[in-house]
């Protein structure tokens, strides 16, 4: 038997969840929604991938934006997408959900003739099934003849190749036609024909997982011990009974006289915020232990903790923990019953689930506003011309990047609106400034309520904030700037955008080896943990090491540092690159005026054509890219 390439493949539902963001009211009154991948199998595929398993998904999605969103999110999560088929005739399923209170979670399925319910035997590839150690089949996809046939074929192929079969009962009565569209949150309706149907599946299963209500529909009795015995009579599978806040009980062999005599793991009492998706997080955790042949008690601990995370947060798949996060929680616990309020855990969750990025970053910065306004005014041309020039800068950066990862741009939303649109055509990292140019103390460009303006930004745009901060600044000035940075950090996490903090200390005091590191430490002491730091050139390797040690000590999950240019001549930047590249925490550069200053002046005067301006910026950018790559290559060779 060949060694499987994947640990698990899940089969069945893949939808887009639209979650009401107003908690505590009727779904009728919710006015804004956040989007996430949903559907039991899709959630488990993501959950198991986050917990370190190699997972895949077999489903169908529509040939439209929602279907592409599911496919792209699966790729971002590390889920194998070979089994995701595009259905040109049907739309991707949608689910609208909300949180009324801790017991009411209104839910509407939009699944009429949807893509995933058109799954059939032709979508089940034998080689793909054989490539996984286990498959997960789910209850909803036994409710229609075509999807039933598809999952039964998958079971046959799994058994043929000696793979394990996991059955998540996943009972949704209204998806079996037993309740109306408005009863999406209904979890149990007795139905003998459903029980009879599911019992034909049980003999081929190695693991059966469900709540007490779900096991009742599988076993045909509302007495939990009786239904467990009925399942055991037809199946040798390990049975996992989910019991909500009481955790779970596992029965690998004969069913004992009491539920409490089964195998259990530790429970984690937390505040219930939203139970939707908790079962998928639970099974993801259990599979992490079970498929790695860890003790059942350990699998239960993973499962119970993963479920606790899910019920304490709003969404489904986005809230499932990563293994780094789960391990931290199991080791340290939490002082918060509402885990979503635990600052340390939330940071680990954010930093281990944010969108993947290249290891390095080489960015052309054209987010300058005040400097370019002054340039246009000096030359005597309308400021509106600045916008057209920034669009040319995108062409220059794109020419050098040539579609390669690790390139980016800093572009503002004032004069760079068109440039931002054009940059979206390329796989760039994009950073956008929020500070009022030159402000000290720091002020935000869009007004004091910075979070409101961030909601409009594309999710892939990184917030960039420049703060002129020196340790010797007057206490009142430091405190005012720190308050602003704290507000920005909170807003960035609330709206789910990455944050780059740019610190320039040298303009307002001496720059010693410990100057910038002390600023970075101070901000960490306040609880500010940006995804990126952007720092001015430091003169010595010791100064860079001091900064890196602060970052490593306070936030080892930080993406790193990029070097800013300060309009330095190219030869000065090349020398700065040589010093900075000796520190692995420095990942690249974001330089602007060194590249665009001369071409911008000439273009605004009419002395350069569009093409010549693009050529001039591309040539300068290419030289800096080469200089950085050479410096970092030499540094790596010397280590």
Coordinates of C-alpha atoms in Angstrom, one line a residue:
X1 CA 0.0 0.0 0.0
X2 CA 1.4 3.4 -1.0
X3 CA 2.0 6.1 1.5
X4 CA -0.9 8.7 1.1
X5 CA 0.1 12.2 0.1
X6 CA -2.9 13.7 2.0
X7 CA -4.1 13.0 5.5
X8 CA -7.8 13.6 4.8
X9 CA -10.2 14.6 2.1
X10 CA -13.6 16.0 3.0
X11 CA -16.6 15.6 0.7
X12 CA -19.8 17.6 0.3
X13 CA -21.0 21.1 1.2
X14 CA -19.0 24.2 0.3
X15 CA -20.8 27.5 0.6
X16 CA -20.2 31.2 1.3
X17 CA -21.4 32.3 4.8
X18 CA -22.7 35.8 5.1
X19 CA -22.6 36.6 8.9
X20 CA -24.6 39.4 10.3
X21 CA -22.2 41.7 12.2
X22 CA -24.8 43.1 14.6
X23 CA -25.1 40.7 17.5
X24 CA -28.2 40.5 19.7
X25 CA -30.9 41.4 17.2
X26 CA -33.1 39.8 14.6
X27 CA -31.7 38.7 11.3
X28 CA -34.3 41.0 9.8
X29 CA -32.6 44.0 11.3
X30 CA -29.0 43.2 10.5
X31 CA -27.5 45.7 8.1
X32 CA -24.0 44.5 7.4
X33 CA -22.5 41.1 6.8
X34 CA -19.0 39.6 6.7
X35 CA -18.1 36.8 4.2
X36 CA -16.4 33.5 4.9
X37 CA -16.1 30.0 3.5
X38 CA -18.8 27.7 5.1
X39 CA -20.3 24.3 4.9
X40 CA -19.3 21.4 7.1
X41 CA -16.8 19.7 4.8
X42 CA -15.2 22.9 3.7
X43 CA -14.9 24.1 7.3
X44 CA -13.2 20.8 8.3
X45 CA -10.8 20.9 5.3
X46 CA -9.7 24.4 6.5
X47 CA -9.7 23.4 10.1
X48 CA -7.5 20.3 9.6
X49 CA -5.1 22.2 7.4
X50 CA -4.7 24.9 10.1
X51 CA -4.0 22.1 12.6
X52 CA -1.2 20.7 10.6
X53 CA -2.8 18.0 8.5
X54 CA -2.6 17.8 4.7
X55 CA -6.2 18.1 3.6
X56 CA -8.2 18.2 0.5
X57 CA -11.9 18.9 -0.5
X58 CA -14.2 17.4 -3.0
X59 CA -17.1 19.6 -3.9
X60 CA -18.6 21.8 -6.7
X61 CA -18.7 25.6 -6.8
X62 CA -20.3 27.9 -9.3
X63 CA -18.5 29.6 -12.2
X64 CA -18.7 33.0 -10.5
X65 CA -17.1 35.2 -7.9
X66 CA -18.3 33.2 -4.9
X67 CA -17.0 30.0 -6.3
X68 CA -13.7 31.6 -7.1
X69 CA -13.6 32.9 -3.5
X70 CA -14.0 29.4 -2.1
X71 CA -11.3 28.0 -4.4
X72 CA -8.8 30.9 -3.6
X73 CA -9.5 30.7 0.1
X74 CA -8.8 27.0 0.1
X75 CA -5.5 27.6 -1.7
X76 CA -4.6 30.3 0.9
X77 CA -5.4 27.9 3.7
X78 CA -3.2 25.2 2.2
X79 CA -6.1 22.9 1.2
X80 CA -5.6 20.7 -1.9
X81 CA -8.1 21.9 -4.6
X82 CA -7.8 19.1 -7.1
X83 CA -11.3 17.9 -6.1
X84 CA -13.1 21.3 -6.4
X85 CA -15.0 21.2 -9.6
X86 CA -16.5 24.2 -11.3
X87 CA -20.2 23.8 -12.3
X88 CA -21.1 26.2 -15.1
X89 CA -24.8 25.7 -14.7
X90 CA -25.3 26.3 -11.0
X91 CA -24.5 29.0 -8.4
X92 CA -22.4 28.5 -5.3
X93 CA -24.5 27.9 -2.2
X94 CA -25.0 30.8 0.2
X95 CA -25.9 30.9 3.9
X96 CA -27.1 33.9 5.8
X97 CA -26.5 33.7 9.5
X98 CA -26.8 35.7 12.7
X99 CA -26.5 35.7 16.4
X100 CA -29.6 36.6 18.3
X101 CA -28.5 35.4 21.7
X102 CA -26.6 32.4 23.2
X103 CA -29.4 30.1 22.2
X104 CA -30.8 31.5 19.0
X105 CA -28.8 31.6 15.8
X106 CA -31.1 32.4 12.8
X107 CA -29.9 30.8 9.6
X108 CA -31.2 30.7 6.1
X109 CA -29.8 28.2 3.5
X110 CA -29.8 29.4 -0.1
X111 CA -29.2 26.0 -1.6
X112 CA -31.9 25.5 -4.3
X113 CA -30.2 23.7 -7.1
X114 CA -26.8 24.9 -5.9
X115 CA -23.4 23.7 -7.2
X116 CA -22.3 21.4 -4.4
X117 CA -25.6 19.5 -4.4
X118 CA -25.0 18.6 -8.0
X119 CA -21.9 16.5 -7.0
X120 CA -22.1 13.1 -8.6
X121 CA -20.1 9.9 -9.1
X122 CA -18.2 11.5 -12.0
X123 CA -16.6 14.0 -9.5
X124 CA -15.1 11.2 -7.5
X125 CA -11.6 10.3 -8.8
X126 CA -10.1 7.0 -7.7
X127 CA -6.6 8.3 -7.7
X128 CA -7.6 11.3 -5.5
X129 CA -9.4 9.1 -3.0
X130 CA -6.4 6.7 -2.8
X131 CA -4.1 9.7 -2.2
X132 CA -5.6 10.3 1.3
X133 CA -5.3 8.4 4.5
X134 CA -9.0 9.1 5.3
X135 CA -12.1 10.6 3.8
X136 CA -14.8 12.4 5.6
X137 CA -18.4 11.9 4.3
X138 CA -21.2 14.1 5.6
X139 CA -24.8 13.6 6.3
X140 CA -26.3 16.3 4.1
X141 CA -24.8 14.7 1.0
X142 CA -26.7 11.5 1.6
X143 CA -30.0 13.4 1.2
X144 CA -30.1 13.4 -2.6
X145 CA -29.6 10.4 -5.0
X146 CA -26.7 11.9 -6.9
X147 CA -24.7 13.1 -3.9
X148 CA -25.5 9.9 -2.1
X149 CA -24.1 7.9 -5.0
X150 CA -21.0 10.1 -5.1
X151 CA -20.2 9.6 -1.4
X152 CA -20.9 5.9 -1.6
X153 CA -18.5 5.6 -4.5
X154 CA -15.9 7.4 -2.4
X155 CA -16.5 5.0 0.5
X156 CA -16.0 2.0 -1.8
X157 CA -12.8 3.4 -3.2
X158 CA -11.5 4.3 0.2
X159 CA -12.1 0.7 1.5
X160 CA -10.6 -0.7 -1.7
X161 CA -7.3 1.2 -1.0
X162 CA -7.3 0.5 2.7
X163 CA -8.2 4.1 3.7
X164 CA -10.3 5.1 6.7
X165 CA -13.9 6.4 6.4
X166 CA -15.1 9.1 8.8
X167 CA -18.8 9.9 9.0
X168 CA -19.8 13.3 10.3
X169 CA -23.6 12.9 10.8
X170 CA -24.1 16.7 10.1
X171 CA -27.8 16.5 10.4
X172 CA -29.7 19.5 9.1
X173 CA -33.5 18.5 9.0
X174 CA -34.4 21.2 6.5
X175 CA -31.8 20.0 4.1
X176 CA -33.6 16.7 4.1
X177 CA -36.8 18.4 3.3
X178 CA -38.2 18.0 6.9
X179 CA -38.5 21.7 7.8
X180 CA -39.1 25.0 6.0
X181 CA -36.6 27.5 4.8
X182 CA -36.9 29.5 7.9
X183 CA -35.9 26.6 10.2
X184 CA -32.3 26.5 9.2
X185 CA -31.2 26.4 12.9
X186 CA -33.4 23.4 13.7
X187 CA -31.0 20.6 14.7
X188 CA -33.3 17.6 15.2
X189 CA -36.5 16.2 13.8
X190 CA -37.2 12.5 14.2
X191 CA -37.5 10.8 10.8
X192 CA -37.4 7.0 10.4
X193 CA -36.6 7.1 6.7
X194 CA -33.5 9.2 7.4
X195 CA -32.4 6.8 10.1
X196 CA -32.9 3.8 7.8
X197 CA -30.9 5.5 5.1
X198 CA -28.0 6.5 7.3
X199 CA -27.8 3.1 8.9
X200 CA -26.8 1.6 5.5
X201 CA -23.6 3.7 5.7
X202 CA -22.5 2.9 9.3
X203 CA -21.0 -0.6 8.6
X204 CA -18.3 0.9 6.4
X205 CA -17.2 3.6 8.8
X206 CA -14.1 3.7 10.9
X207 CA -15.1 6.9 12.9
X208 CA -18.6 8.2 13.5
X209 CA -19.1 11.7 15.0
X210 CA -22.2 13.5 16.0
X211 CA -24.0 15.4 18.7
X212 CA -26.5 13.4 20.9
X213 CA -29.3 14.6 18.5
X214 CA -27.3 13.6 15.4
X215 CA -26.4 10.2 16.8
X216 CA -30.1 9.8 17.6
X217 CA -31.0 10.2 14.0
X218 CA -28.3 7.7 13.0
X219 CA -29.1 5.1 15.6
X220 CA -32.9 5.7 15.7
X221 CA -33.4 6.3 19.4
X222 CA -33.6 9.5 21.5
X223 CA -32.1 7.6 24.4
X224 CA -28.3 8.2 23.8
X225 CA -27.1 4.9 25.3
X226 CA -29.7 3.0 23.3
X227 CA -28.8 4.8 20.1
X228 CA -25.1 4.1 20.7
X229 CA -25.8 0.4 21.1
X230 CA -27.8 0.4 17.9
X231 CA -24.9 2.0 16.0
X232 CA -22.5 -0.5 17.6
X233 CA -24.7 -3.4 16.5
X234 CA -24.1 -2.5 12.9
X235 CA -20.6 -0.8 13.0
X236 CA -17.2 -1.4 14.6
X237 CA -16.4 2.3 14.2
X238 CA -15.1 4.5 17.0
X239 CA -18.0 6.6 18.0
X240 CA -17.6 10.2 19.2
X241 CA -20.5 11.8 21.0
X242 CA -20.3 15.6 21.2
X243 CA -22.0 16.9 24.4
X244 CA -21.6 20.7 24.0
X245 CA -20.1 22.4 27.1
X246 CA -19.5 18.9 28.6
X247 CA -17.0 18.1 25.9
X248 CA -17.2 14.7 24.3
X249 CA -17.2 11.0 25.1
X250 CA -15.5 8.4 22.8
X251 CA -16.5 4.8 22.5
X252 CA -13.9 2.7 20.7
X253 CA -15.3 -0.7 21.7
X254 CA -18.4 -1.9 23.5
X255 CA -20.9 0.7 24.8
X256 CA -20.7 0.8 28.6
X257 CA -23.5 1.2 31.1
X258 CA -23.0 5.0 31.4
X259 CA -21.9 7.7 29.1
X260 CA -19.5 8.8 31.7
X261 CA -17.6 5.5 31.3
X262 CA -16.4 6.4 27.8
X263 CA -13.0 8.0 27.0
X264 CA -13.0 11.7 27.6
X265 CA -10.6 14.6 27.5
X266 CA -10.5 17.9 29.4
X267 CA -13.3 20.3 29.0
X268 CA -12.9 24.0 28.5
X269 CA -15.8 26.1 29.9
X270 CA -16.1 29.3 27.8
X271 CA -18.7 31.9 27.1
X272 CA -21.0 30.8 24.3
X273 CA -21.0 33.4 21.6
X274 CA -22.0 31.4 18.5
X275 CA -22.4 27.6 18.3
X276 CA -22.6 27.6 14.5
X277 CA -19.4 25.9 13.2
X278 CA -18.3 24.6 16.6
X279 CA -18.8 21.0 15.5
X280 CA -16.6 21.5 12.4
X281 CA -13.9 22.9 14.6
X282 CA -14.3 20.0 17.0
X283 CA -13.9 17.4 14.3
X284 CA -10.9 19.2 12.9
X285 CA -9.3 19.0 16.3
X286 CA -10.2 15.3 16.8
X287 CA -8.9 14.3 13.4
X288 CA -5.6 16.1 14.2
X289 CA -5.1 13.6 17.0
X290 CA -6.9 10.5 15.6
X291 CA -5.1 10.6 12.2
X292 CA -1.7 11.0 13.9
X293 CA -2.4 8.0 16.1
X294 CA -2.3 10.0 19.3
X295 CA -4.2 8.8 22.4
X296 CA -7.9 9.3 22.2
X297 CA -7.7 11.5 25.3
X298 CA -5.3 13.8 23.4
X299 CA -7.6 13.8 20.4
X300 CA -10.5 14.8 22.7
X301 CA -8.4 17.6 24.2
X302 CA -7.7 19.0 20.7
X303 CA -11.3 18.6 19.7
X304 CA -12.8 20.2 22.9
X305 CA -10.4 23.1 22.7
X306 CA -11.0 23.7 19.0
X307 CA -14.7 23.7 19.6
X308 CA -14.3 26.1 22.5
X309 CA -12.5 28.6 20.2
X310 CA -15.3 28.4 17.7
X311 CA -18.2 28.9 20.2
X312 CA -16.4 31.9 21.6
X313 CA -16.1 33.7 18.3
X314 CA -18.5 34.9 15.6
X315 CA -17.7 33.1 12.3
X316 CA -17.1 29.5 11.3
X317 CA -14.0 28.5 9.4
X318 CA -12.1 31.8 10.1
X319 CA -12.3 31.1 13.8
X320 CA -10.9 27.6 13.9
X321 CA -7.5 27.7 15.6
X322 CA -4.1 27.0 14.1
X323 CA -2.0 24.3 15.8
X324 CA 0.4 27.1 17.1
X325 CA -2.6 28.8 18.7
X326 CA -4.1 25.6 20.0
X327 CA -0.8 24.5 21.6
X328 CA -0.4 27.9 23.3
X329 CA -3.9 27.6 24.7
X330 CA -3.4 24.0 26.0
X331 CA -0.2 25.0 27.6
X332 CA -1.1 28.4 29.1
X333 CA -4.9 28.5 29.2
X334 CA -6.7 31.8 29.2
X335 CA -7.9 34.2 31.9
X336 CA -10.8 35.1 29.7
X337 CA -14.0 33.0 29.5
X338 CA -14.7 34.8 26.3
X339 CA -11.7 33.7 24.3
X340 CA -12.2 36.3 21.6
X341 CA -11.1 38.9 24.3
X342 CA -7.8 37.2 25.0
X343 CA -5.2 39.6 23.6
X344 CA -2.3 37.1 23.4
X345 CA -4.4 34.3 21.8
X346 CA -6.0 36.7 19.4
X347 CA -2.6 37.9 18.2
X348 CA -1.4 34.4 17.6
X349 CA -4.7 33.6 15.7
X350 CA -4.3 36.7 13.6
X351 CA -0.6 36.2 12.8
X352 CA -1.0 32.5 11.9
X353 CA -4.1 32.9 9.7
X354 CA -3.4 36.2 7.9
X355 CA -2.9 35.9 4.1
X356 CA 0.3 34.2 3.0
X357 CA 3.1 36.6 1.8
X358 CA 6.4 36.3 0.2
X359 CA 9.4 36.0 2.5
X360 CA 10.9 39.3 1.2
X361 CA 9.5 42.6 0.1
X362 CA 10.9 45.1 -2.5
X363 CA 8.5 48.0 -2.8
X364 CA 8.3 51.2 -4.9
X365 CA 6.8 53.9 -2.6
X366 CA 4.7 56.6 -4.3
X367 CA 2.5 57.3 -1.3
X368 CA 4.0 60.8 -0.9
X369 CA 1.5 63.6 -0.9
X370 CA 2.9 66.7 0.6
X371 CA 6.3 66.3 -1.2
X372 CA 4.6 65.9 -4.6
X373 CA 2.2 68.8 -3.9
X374 CA 5.2 71.0 -3.2
X375 CA 6.9 69.7 -6.4
X376 CA 3.8 70.5 -8.6
X377 CA 3.4 73.9 -7.0
X378 CA 7.0 74.8 -7.5
X379 CA 6.9 73.7 -11.2
X380 CA 3.6 75.5 -11.6
X381 CA 1.4 72.6 -12.8
X382 CA -2.0 71.5 -11.4
X383 CA -1.8 69.1 -8.6
X384 CA -4.2 66.8 -10.5
X385 CA -1.3 65.8 -12.6
X386 CA 0.2 63.9 -9.7
X387 CA -2.4 61.2 -10.1
X388 CA -1.4 60.4 -13.7
X389 CA 2.3 60.2 -12.7
X390 CA 1.5 57.7 -9.9
X391 CA -0.2 55.5 -12.4
X392 CA 3.0 55.5 -14.5
X393 CA 4.9 54.4 -11.4
X394 CA 2.7 51.3 -11.3
X395 CA 3.8 50.5 -14.8
X396 CA 7.4 50.9 -13.8
X397 CA 7.1 48.6 -10.8
X398 CA 5.2 46.0 -12.8
X399 CA 7.8 45.9 -15.5
X400 CA 10.5 45.0 -12.9
X401 CA 8.4 42.7 -10.9
X402 CA 7.3 40.8 -14.0
X403 CA 4.7 38.9 -11.9
X404 CA 7.2 37.6 -9.4
X405 CA 6.4 37.4 -5.7
X406 CA 8.0 39.7 -3.2
X407 CA 7.3 43.0 -5.0
X408 CA 5.0 45.7 -3.8
X409 CA 4.0 49.4 -3.8
X410 CA 3.1 52.0 -1.3
X411 CA 0.3 54.1 -2.8
X412 CA -2.0 56.7 -1.2
X413 CA -5.7 57.1 -1.8
X414 CA -5.6 60.9 -2.4
X415 CA -3.5 61.2 -5.6
X416 CA -3.0 57.4 -6.0
X417 CA -6.6 56.3 -6.5
X418 CA -6.1 55.4 -10.2
X419 CA -2.8 53.9 -9.3
X420 CA -4.4 51.6 -6.7
X421 CA -6.9 50.4 -9.3
X422 CA -4.0 49.7 -11.8
X423 CA -1.9 48.0 -9.1
X424 CA -4.8 45.6 -8.5
X425 CA -4.0 44.1 -11.9
X426 CA -0.7 42.8 -10.6
X427 CA 0.2 40.4 -7.7
X428 CA 1.7 43.3 -5.7
X429 CA 1.8 43.7 -1.9
X430 CA 0.0 47.0 -1.4
X431 CA 0.5 49.4 1.5
X432 CA -1.6 52.6 2.0
X433 CA -0.8 55.5 4.3
X434 CA -3.3 56.8 7.0
X435 CA -1.2 59.5 8.6
X436 CA -1.7 63.2 7.9
X437 CA 1.6 64.0 6.0
X438 CA 4.2 65.5 8.3
X439 CA 1.9 65.5 11.4
X440 CA 3.7 65.5 14.7
X441 CA 1.9 64.6 16.9
X442 CA 0.4 62.0 14.7
X443 CA -2.9 62.7 13.1
X444 CA -4.9 60.6 10.7
X445 CA -5.7 61.8 7.2
X446 CA -9.3 60.8 7.1
X447 CA -10.2 62.3 10.5
X448 CA -10.1 60.9 14.0
X449 CA -12.3 57.9 13.3
X450 CA -9.6 56.0 11.3
X451 CA -11.5 52.6 11.5
X452 CA -14.4 53.9 9.5
X453 CA -12.3 54.7 6.4
X454 CA -10.5 51.3 6.7
X455 CA -13.7 49.4 6.1
X456 CA -13.7 50.6 2.5
X457 CA -10.2 49.2 1.8
X458 CA -9.7 45.9 -0.1
X459 CA -8.8 43.2 2.4
X460 CA -5.3 42.7 0.9
X461 CA -4.2 46.3 1.5
X462 CA -1.8 46.9 4.3
X463 CA -2.2 50.0 6.6
X464 CA 0.9 52.0 6.6
X465 CA 1.4 54.7 9.3
X466 CA 4.5 57.0 9.6
X467 CA 5.2 58.3 13.1
X468 CA 8.0 60.7 13.9
X469 CA 9.0 59.4 17.3
X470 CA 12.2 59.9 19.3
X471 CA 12.7 58.5 22.9
X472 CA 13.7 62.1 24.0
X473 CA 10.5 63.6 22.9
X474 CA 8.5 65.5 25.6
X475 CA 6.3 63.1 27.6
X476 CA 3.1 64.8 26.5
X477 CA 4.0 64.4 22.8
X478 CA 5.0 60.7 23.3
X479 CA 1.7 60.0 25.1
X480 CA -0.4 61.7 22.4
X481 CA 1.4 59.7 19.6
X482 CA 1.1 56.5 21.5
X483 CA -2.6 56.9 22.0
X484 CA -3.0 57.4 18.2
X485 CA -1.0 54.3 17.5
X486 CA -3.0 52.2 20.0
X487 CA -6.2 53.4 18.3
X488 CA -4.8 52.5 14.9
X489 CA -3.7 49.0 16.0
X490 CA -7.1 48.3 17.5
X491 CA -8.8 49.5 14.3
X492 CA -6.5 47.3 12.1
X493 CA -7.3 44.2 14.1
X494 CA -11.1 45.0 14.1
X495 CA -11.3 45.4 10.3
X496 CA -8.8 42.6 9.6
X497 CA -6.1 44.6 7.8
X498 CA -2.4 44.1 8.2
X499 CA -0.5 47.0 9.8
X500 CA 2.9 48.5 8.9
X501 CA 4.3 51.0 11.4
X502 CA 7.0 53.3 10.0
X503 CA 9.2 55.0 12.7
X504 CA 11.5 57.9 11.8
X505 CA 13.5 58.9 14.9
X506 CA 16.6 60.5 13.4
X507 CA 14.9 63.7 12.3
X508 CA 14.2 64.7 15.9
X509 CA 17.2 63.6 17.9
X510 CA 20.5 61.6 17.8
X511 CA 20.4 58.2 16.3
X512 CA 22.4 55.8 18.5
X513 CA 22.6 52.0 18.3
X514 CA 19.8 51.7 20.8
X515 CA 17.5 54.5 19.7
X516 CA 15.2 52.7 17.4
X517 CA 15.2 49.5 19.4
X518 CA 14.0 51.4 22.4
X519 CA 11.1 52.9 20.4
X520 CA 10.1 49.5 19.1
X521 CA 10.3 48.1 22.6
X522 CA 8.1 50.9 23.9
X523 CA 5.4 50.2 21.4
X524 CA 5.5 46.5 22.2
X525 CA 5.2 47.4 25.9
X526 CA 2.0 49.2 25.0
X527 CA 0.6 46.1 23.3
X528 CA 1.1 47.3 19.7
X529 CA 2.2 44.4 17.4
X530 CA 2.4 45.5 13.8
X531 CA 2.7 42.9 11.0
X532 CA 5.6 45.0 9.6
X533 CA 8.1 47.6 10.7
X534 CA 9.5 50.2 8.3
X535 CA 12.6 51.8 9.7
X536 CA 15.2 54.3 8.6
X537 CA 18.8 53.1 7.7
X538 CA 20.8 52.3 10.8
X539 CA 24.5 52.7 10.7
X540 CA 25.7 49.5 12.3
X541 CA 24.9 45.8 12.3
X542 CA 24.7 46.1 16.1
X543 CA 21.8 48.6 15.8
X544 CA 19.9 46.3 13.5
X545 CA 20.6 43.3 15.8
X546 CA 19.2 45.3 18.8
X547 CA 16.0 46.0 16.9
X548 CA 15.7 42.4 15.8
X549 CA 16.2 41.1 19.3
X550 CA 13.3 43.3 20.5
X551 CA 11.0 41.9 17.8
X552 CA 12.0 38.3 18.3
X553 CA 11.4 38.6 22.1
X554 CA 8.1 40.4 21.8
X555 CA 6.6 39.0 18.5
X556 CA 8.4 36.2 16.8
X557 CA 5.4 36.0 14.4
X558 CA 6.2 39.5 13.0
X559 CA 6.7 39.5 9.2
X560 CA 9.8 41.6 9.5
X561 CA 11.4 45.0 8.7
X562 CA 11.6 46.9 5.5
X563 CA 14.1 49.7 5.0
X564 CA 13.0 53.2 4.0
X565 CA 14.9 55.6 1.8
X566 CA 14.6 59.1 3.1
X567 CA 15.5 60.4 -0.5
X568 CA 19.1 59.1 0.0
X569 CA 21.3 58.8 -3.2
X570 CA 21.5 55.4 -4.6
X571 CA 25.1 54.8 -3.5
X572 CA 24.1 55.6 0.1
X573 CA 21.2 53.2 -0.1
X574 CA 23.4 50.5 -1.4
X575 CA 25.8 51.0 1.5
X576 CA 22.7 50.9 3.9
X577 CA 21.5 47.7 2.2
X578 CA 24.9 46.0 2.9
X579 CA 24.6 46.8 6.6
X580 CA 20.9 46.0 7.0
X581 CA 21.1 42.7 5.0
X582 CA 23.3 41.2 7.7
X583 CA 20.2 41.0 9.9
X584 CA 17.7 38.3 8.7
X585 CA 14.8 40.2 10.3
X586 CA 15.3 42.9 7.6
X587 CA 13.3 41.6 4.6
X588 CA 13.7 44.3 2.0
X589 CA 13.0 47.9 1.3
X590 CA 10.3 50.4 0.4
X591 CA 11.9 53.3 -1.3
X592 CA 10.3 56.2 -3.2
X593 CA 11.9 59.6 -3.8
X594 CA 15.3 58.0 -4.7
X595 CA 13.5 56.4 -7.6
X596 CA 10.8 58.9 -8.7
X597 CA 12.1 62.4 -7.7
X598 CA 14.0 63.2 -10.8
X599 CA 11.6 61.5 -13.3
X600 CA 8.7 63.2 -11.6
X601 CA 10.2 66.7 -11.9
X602 CA 11.1 66.2 -15.5
X603 CA 7.7 64.7 -16.4
X604 CA 5.7 67.5 -14.6
X605 CA 7.8 70.0 -16.6
X606 CA 7.0 68.2 -19.8
X607 CA 10.6 67.2 -20.4
X608 CA 9.8 63.5 -20.2
X609 CA 7.1 61.5 -22.1
X610 CA 5.0 58.9 -20.3
X611 CA 7.2 56.1 -21.6
X612 CA 10.4 57.9 -20.7
X613 CA 9.2 58.5 -17.2
X614 CA 8.3 54.8 -16.9
X615 CA 11.7 53.8 -18.3
X616 CA 13.5 56.1 -15.9
X617 CA 11.7 54.8 -12.8
X618 CA 12.0 51.2 -13.9
X619 CA 15.8 51.6 -14.4
X620 CA 16.3 53.1 -10.9
X621 CA 14.0 50.5 -9.2
X622 CA 15.8 47.7 -11.0
X623 CA 19.1 48.9 -9.7
X624 CA 17.9 49.0 -6.1
X625 CA 16.4 45.5 -6.5
X626 CA 19.7 44.2 -7.8
X627 CA 21.6 46.0 -5.0
X628 CA 19.3 44.5 -2.3
X629 CA 19.4 41.0 -3.8
X630 CA 23.2 41.2 -4.0
X631 CA 23.5 42.4 -0.5
X632 CA 21.1 39.8 1.0
X633 CA 22.7 37.0 -1.1
X634 CA 26.2 37.9 0.2
X635 CA 24.9 38.1 3.8
X636 CA 23.2 34.7 3.5
X637 CA 26.5 33.2 2.1
X638 CA 28.4 34.6 5.0
X639 CA 26.1 33.2 7.7

